Amino acid sequence: MPNPSTYQFNLPQRGRPSDVMLNEVWYPGIQAYWETSTSSRIFDAILGIKALVIHATAGSSSAGAVSVMKEGKASFHWLLPDEDEPQHGQLVWACAPEARAAWHVRNSCSHPSINDGADKVNHWSLGIEVVNRQAGSDRFSDWQIHATAQIVRYCWAKYPNLKHVVSHAKLDPARRSDPGTAFPWARLKTLVLTPEAEDGVPSVALDAQPASSIKSTTGHEGCCHG
């Protein structure tokens, strides 16, 4: 039987996607709870991101997961609806700003194979919650796995120092087992590293002149130098 405390793969430098579309929508009203369920990052919000942590809610609904944010007990950046929710297969819920540290791993947790054993994981990671009861009768849907892979690829394209994709259980094995033995970790890895479809970037965007081929201007003052 798979052991969730071993779930991890690292993203190679080669093969990094150049851009990925993500079909995300803010969970209604969630903005009101950011101040009481997230923190300012202590590392750079782009260059400081080193890991993605995959969770399962141990519940049966997106509303149940969001209630934890409302109560200020925990938080996460993305939430994937379950099969019996109308949003399933349609969208990913955005729940916390990526620039903020969500509370999805205990500050004291760490693992030597992840970011050199650093603690304060929330400050250098992003959290994905998948709605699933973690019971034998509740399987993860194919869409949930594909959507999770799409989020990973979106982050891989966006964050240049992102390296680790890891389960919550690996970081906190004494207290957590998510995303659970039923989560198809090998399938997720395959979808991330060898996707079955394009990443959804419109062709009109791909037609733009690449930044690397744009000639530098001389004798022209920019308006926005830091």
mmCIF file with all atom_site columns, C-alpha atoms in Angstrom, residues 122-221:
data_model
loop_
_atom_site.group_PDB
_atom_site.id
_atom_site.type_symbol
_atom_site.label_atom_id
_atom_site.label_alt_id
_atom_site.label_comp_id
_atom_site.label_asym_id
_atom_site.label_entity_id
_atom_site.label_seq_id
_atom_site.pdbx_PDB_ins_code
_atom_site.Cartn_x
_atom_site.Cartn_y
_atom_site.Cartn_z
_atom_site.occupancy
_atom_site.B_iso_or_equiv
_atom_site.pdbx_formal_charge
_atom_site.auth_seq_id
_atom_site.auth_comp_id
_atom_site.auth_asym_id
_atom_site.auth_atom_id
_atom_site.pdbx_PDB_model_num
ATOM 1   C CA . ASN A 1 122 ? 4.342   28.215 5.013   1.00 0.00 ? 122 ASN A CA 1
ATOM 2   C CA . HIS A 1 123 ? 6.632   31.124 4.201   1.00 0.00 ? 123 HIS A CA 1
ATOM 3   C CA . TRP A 1 124 ? 8.380   29.367 1.293   1.00 0.00 ? 124 TRP A CA 1
ATOM 4   C CA . SER A 1 125 ? 5.568   27.194 -0.020  1.00 0.00 ? 125 SER A CA 1
ATOM 5   C CA . LEU A 1 126 ? 2.110   27.175 -1.582  1.00 0.00 ? 126 LEU A CA 1
ATOM 6   C CA . GLY A 1 127 ? -0.732  24.910 -0.467  1.00 0.00 ? 127 GLY A CA 1
ATOM 7   C CA . ILE A 1 128 ? -3.251  22.955 -2.565  1.00 0.00 ? 128 ILE A CA 1
ATOM 8   C CA . GLU A 1 129 ? -6.294  21.394 -0.855  1.00 0.00 ? 129 GLU A CA 1
ATOM 9   C CA . VAL A 1 130 ? -8.293  18.678 -2.615  1.00 0.00 ? 130 VAL A CA 1
ATOM 10  C CA . VAL A 1 131 ? -11.778 18.040 -1.248  1.00 0.00 ? 131 VAL A CA 1
ATOM 11  C CA . ASN A 1 132 ? -11.770 14.361 -0.282  1.00 0.00 ? 132 ASN A CA 1
ATOM 12  C CA . ARG A 1 133 ? -12.839 12.490 2.851   1.00 0.00 ? 133 ARG A CA 1
ATOM 13  C CA . GLN A 1 134 ? -9.689  10.314 2.807   1.00 0.00 ? 134 GLN A CA 1
ATOM 14  C CA . ALA A 1 135 ? -11.974 7.309  3.174   1.00 0.00 ? 135 ALA A CA 1
ATOM 15  C CA . GLY A 1 136 ? -11.789 4.172  1.063   1.00 0.00 ? 136 GLY A CA 1
ATOM 16  C CA . SER A 1 137 ? -15.129 4.894  -0.586  1.00 0.00 ? 137 SER A CA 1
ATOM 17  C CA . ASP A 1 138 ? -14.158 8.415  -1.686  1.00 0.00 ? 138 ASP A CA 1
ATOM 18  C CA . ARG A 1 139 ? -11.858 8.227  -4.671  1.00 0.00 ? 139 ARG A CA 1
ATOM 19  C CA . PHE A 1 140 ? -10.079 11.225 -6.145  1.00 0.00 ? 140 PHE A CA 1
ATOM 20  C CA . SER A 1 141 ? -11.627 12.128 -9.478  1.00 0.00 ? 141 SER A CA 1
ATOM 21  C CA . ASP A 1 142 ? -9.620  12.223 -12.679 1.00 0.00 ? 142 ASP A CA 1
ATOM 22  C CA . TRP A 1 143 ? -10.415 15.927 -12.974 1.00 0.00 ? 143 TRP A CA 1
ATOM 23  C CA . GLN A 1 144 ? -9.050  16.621 -9.474  1.00 0.00 ? 144 GLN A CA 1
ATOM 24  C CA . ILE A 1 145 ? -5.745  14.992 -10.358 1.00 0.00 ? 145 ILE A CA 1
ATOM 25  C CA . HIS A 1 146 ? -5.508  16.799 -13.700 1.00 0.00 ? 146 HIS A CA 1
ATOM 26  C CA . ALA A 1 147 ? -6.396  20.115 -12.040 1.00 0.00 ? 147 ALA A CA 1
ATOM 27  C CA . THR A 1 148 ? -3.795  19.567 -9.322  1.00 0.00 ? 148 THR A CA 1
ATOM 28  C CA . ALA A 1 149 ? -1.191  18.876 -12.012 1.00 0.00 ? 149 ALA A CA 1
ATOM 29  C CA . GLN A 1 150 ? -2.231  22.049 -13.830 1.00 0.00 ? 150 GLN A CA 1
ATOM 30  C CA . ILE A 1 151 ? -1.718  24.102 -10.663 1.00 0.00 ? 151 ILE A CA 1
ATOM 31  C CA . VAL A 1 152 ? 1.719   22.556 -10.199 1.00 0.00 ? 152 VAL A CA 1
ATOM 32  C CA . ARG A 1 153 ? 2.650   23.383 -13.784 1.00 0.00 ? 153 ARG A CA 1
ATOM 33  C CA . TYR A 1 154 ? 1.299   26.927 -13.395 1.00 0.00 ? 154 TYR A CA 1
ATOM 34  C CA . CYS A 1 155 ? 3.503   27.406 -10.338 1.00 0.00 ? 155 CYS A CA 1
ATOM 35  C CA . TRP A 1 156 ? 6.480   25.724 -12.019 1.00 0.00 ? 156 TRP A CA 1
ATOM 36  C CA . ALA A 1 157 ? 6.233   28.267 -14.839 1.00 0.00 ? 157 ALA A CA 1
ATOM 37  C CA . LYS A 1 158 ? 5.794   31.210 -12.472 1.00 0.00 ? 158 LYS A CA 1
ATOM 38  C CA . TYR A 1 159 ? 8.258   30.587 -9.634  1.00 0.00 ? 159 TYR A CA 1
ATOM 39  C CA . PRO A 1 160 ? 11.880  30.192 -10.807 1.00 0.00 ? 160 PRO A CA 1
ATOM 40  C CA . ASN A 1 161 ? 13.108  28.545 -7.590  1.00 0.00 ? 161 ASN A CA 1
ATOM 41  C CA . LEU A 1 162 ? 10.217  26.143 -7.113  1.00 0.00 ? 162 LEU A CA 1
ATOM 42  C CA . LYS A 1 163 ? 11.635  22.643 -6.791  1.00 0.00 ? 163 LYS A CA 1
ATOM 43  C CA . HIS A 1 164 ? 9.691   20.362 -4.426  1.00 0.00 ? 164 HIS A CA 1
ATOM 44  C CA . VAL A 1 165 ? 6.215   18.853 -4.779  1.00 0.00 ? 165 VAL A CA 1
ATOM 45  C CA . VAL A 1 166 ? 5.416   17.077 -1.536  1.00 0.00 ? 166 VAL A CA 1
ATOM 46  C CA . SER A 1 167 ? 2.587   15.673 0.555   1.00 0.00 ? 167 SER A CA 1
ATOM 47  C CA . HIS A 1 168 ? 1.465   17.161 3.849   1.00 0.00 ? 168 HIS A CA 1
ATOM 48  C CA . ALA A 1 169 ? 2.128   13.727 5.362   1.00 0.00 ? 169 ALA A CA 1
ATOM 49  C CA . LYS A 1 170 ? 5.839   13.874 4.523   1.00 0.00 ? 170 LYS A CA 1
ATOM 50  C CA . LEU A 1 171 ? 6.233   17.153 6.371   1.00 0.00 ? 171 LEU A CA 1
ATOM 51  C CA . ASP A 1 172 ? 4.111   16.161 9.377   1.00 0.00 ? 172 ASP A CA 1
ATOM 52  C CA . PRO A 1 173 ? 3.977   12.334 9.472   1.00 0.00 ? 173 PRO A CA 1
ATOM 53  C CA . ALA A 1 174 ? 3.129   12.096 13.169  1.00 0.00 ? 174 ALA A CA 1
ATOM 54  C CA . ARG A 1 175 ? -0.096  14.055 12.755  1.00 0.00 ? 175 ARG A CA 1
ATOM 55  C CA . ARG A 1 176 ? -1.130  13.987 9.105   1.00 0.00 ? 176 ARG A CA 1
ATOM 56  C CA . SER A 1 177 ? -1.631  11.324 6.422   1.00 0.00 ? 177 SER A CA 1
ATOM 57  C CA . ASP A 1 178 ? -3.007  13.491 3.607   1.00 0.00 ? 178 ASP A CA 1
ATOM 58  C CA . PRO A 1 179 ? -3.503  13.353 0.749   1.00 0.00 ? 179 PRO A CA 1
ATOM 59  C CA . GLY A 1 180 ? -3.850  9.681  1.741   1.00 0.00 ? 180 GLY A CA 1
ATOM 60  C CA . THR A 1 181 ? -3.099  6.248  0.353   1.00 0.00 ? 181 THR A CA 1
ATOM 61  C CA . ALA A 1 182 ? -5.770  6.567  -2.360  1.00 0.00 ? 182 ALA A CA 1
ATOM 62  C CA . PHE A 1 183 ? -4.163  9.636  -3.919  1.00 0.00 ? 183 PHE A CA 1
ATOM 63  C CA . PRO A 1 184 ? -2.480  8.610  -7.217  1.00 0.00 ? 184 PRO A CA 1
ATOM 64  C CA . TRP A 1 185 ? 0.867   10.274 -6.585  1.00 0.00 ? 185 TRP A CA 1
ATOM 65  C CA . ALA A 1 186 ? 2.684   8.566  -9.469  1.00 0.00 ? 186 ALA A CA 1
ATOM 66  C CA . ARG A 1 187 ? -0.094  9.685  -11.830 1.00 0.00 ? 187 ARG A CA 1
ATOM 67  C CA . LEU A 1 188 ? 0.248   13.273 -10.612 1.00 0.00 ? 188 LEU A CA 1
ATOM 68  C CA . LYS A 1 189 ? 3.994   13.204 -11.227 1.00 0.00 ? 189 LYS A CA 1
ATOM 69  C CA . THR A 1 190 ? 3.476   11.909 -14.763 1.00 0.00 ? 190 THR A CA 1
ATOM 70  C CA . LEU A 1 191 ? 0.896   14.584 -15.562 1.00 0.00 ? 191 LEU A CA 1
ATOM 71  C CA . VAL A 1 192 ? 3.208   17.325 -14.284 1.00 0.00 ? 192 VAL A CA 1
ATOM 72  C CA . LEU A 1 193 ? 6.365   16.176 -16.040 1.00 0.00 ? 193 LEU A CA 1
ATOM 73  C CA . THR A 1 194 ? 4.846   14.760 -19.247 1.00 0.00 ? 194 THR A CA 1
ATOM 74  C CA . PRO A 1 195 ? 1.463   16.473 -19.706 1.00 0.00 ? 195 PRO A CA 1
ATOM 75  C CA . GLU A 1 196 ? -1.121  14.891 -21.966 1.00 0.00 ? 196 GLU A CA 1
ATOM 76  C CA . ALA A 1 197 ? -2.386  18.227 -23.290 1.00 0.00 ? 197 ALA A CA 1
ATOM 77  C CA . GLU A 1 198 ? -1.273  21.789 -23.891 1.00 0.00 ? 198 GLU A CA 1
ATOM 78  C CA . ASP A 1 199 ? -1.201  24.174 -20.954 1.00 0.00 ? 199 ASP A CA 1
ATOM 79  C CA . GLY A 1 200 ? -4.051  26.265 -22.335 1.00 0.00 ? 200 GLY A CA 1
ATOM 80  C CA . VAL A 1 201 ? -2.123  29.388 -23.308 1.00 0.00 ? 201 VAL A CA 1
ATOM 81  C CA . PRO A 1 202 ? -3.959  31.212 -26.138 1.00 0.00 ? 202 PRO A CA 1
ATOM 82  C CA . SER A 1 203 ? -2.167  31.165 -29.469 1.00 0.00 ? 203 SER A CA 1
ATOM 83  C CA . VAL A 1 204 ? -2.455  34.964 -29.681 1.00 0.00 ? 204 VAL A CA 1
ATOM 84  C CA . ALA A 1 205 ? -0.220  35.184 -26.594 1.00 0.00 ? 205 ALA A CA 1
ATOM 85  C CA . LEU A 1 206 ? 2.325   32.833 -28.121 1.00 0.00 ? 206 LEU A CA 1
ATOM 86  C CA . ASP A 1 207 ? 2.508   35.098 -31.186 1.00 0.00 ? 207 ASP A CA 1
ATOM 87  C CA . ALA A 1 208 ? 4.031   37.958 -29.154 1.00 0.00 ? 208 ALA A CA 1
ATOM 88  C CA . GLN A 1 209 ? 7.707   38.761 -29.679 1.00 0.00 ? 209 GLN A CA 1
ATOM 89  C CA . PRO A 1 210 ? 9.778   36.898 -27.055 1.00 0.00 ? 210 PRO A CA 1
ATOM 90  C CA . ALA A 1 211 ? 11.435  39.169 -24.488 1.00 0.00 ? 211 ALA A CA 1
ATOM 91  C CA . SER A 1 212 ? 14.813  37.631 -25.299 1.00 0.00 ? 212 SER A CA 1
ATOM 92  C CA . SER A 1 213 ? 14.625  38.908 -28.891 1.00 0.00 ? 213 SER A CA 1
ATOM 93  C CA . ILE A 1 214 ? 13.562  42.481 -28.082 1.00 0.00 ? 214 ILE A CA 1
ATOM 94  C CA . LYS A 1 215 ? 16.359  44.975 -28.731 1.00 0.00 ? 215 LYS A CA 1
ATOM 95  C CA . SER A 1 216 ? 17.414  47.113 -25.790 1.00 0.00 ? 216 SER A CA 1
ATOM 96  C CA . THR A 1 217 ? 16.623  50.808 -26.139 1.00 0.00 ? 217 THR A CA 1
ATOM 97  C CA . THR A 1 218 ? 19.306  53.442 -25.716 1.00 0.00 ? 218 THR A CA 1
ATOM 98  C CA . GLY A 1 219 ? 18.908  57.085 -24.782 1.00 0.00 ? 219 GLY A CA 1
ATOM 99  C CA . HIS A 1 220 ? 15.420  56.492 -23.436 1.00 0.00 ? 220 HIS A CA 1
ATOM 100 C CA . GLU A 1 221 ? 14.501  56.882 -19.795 1.00 0.00 ? 221 GLU A CA 1
#
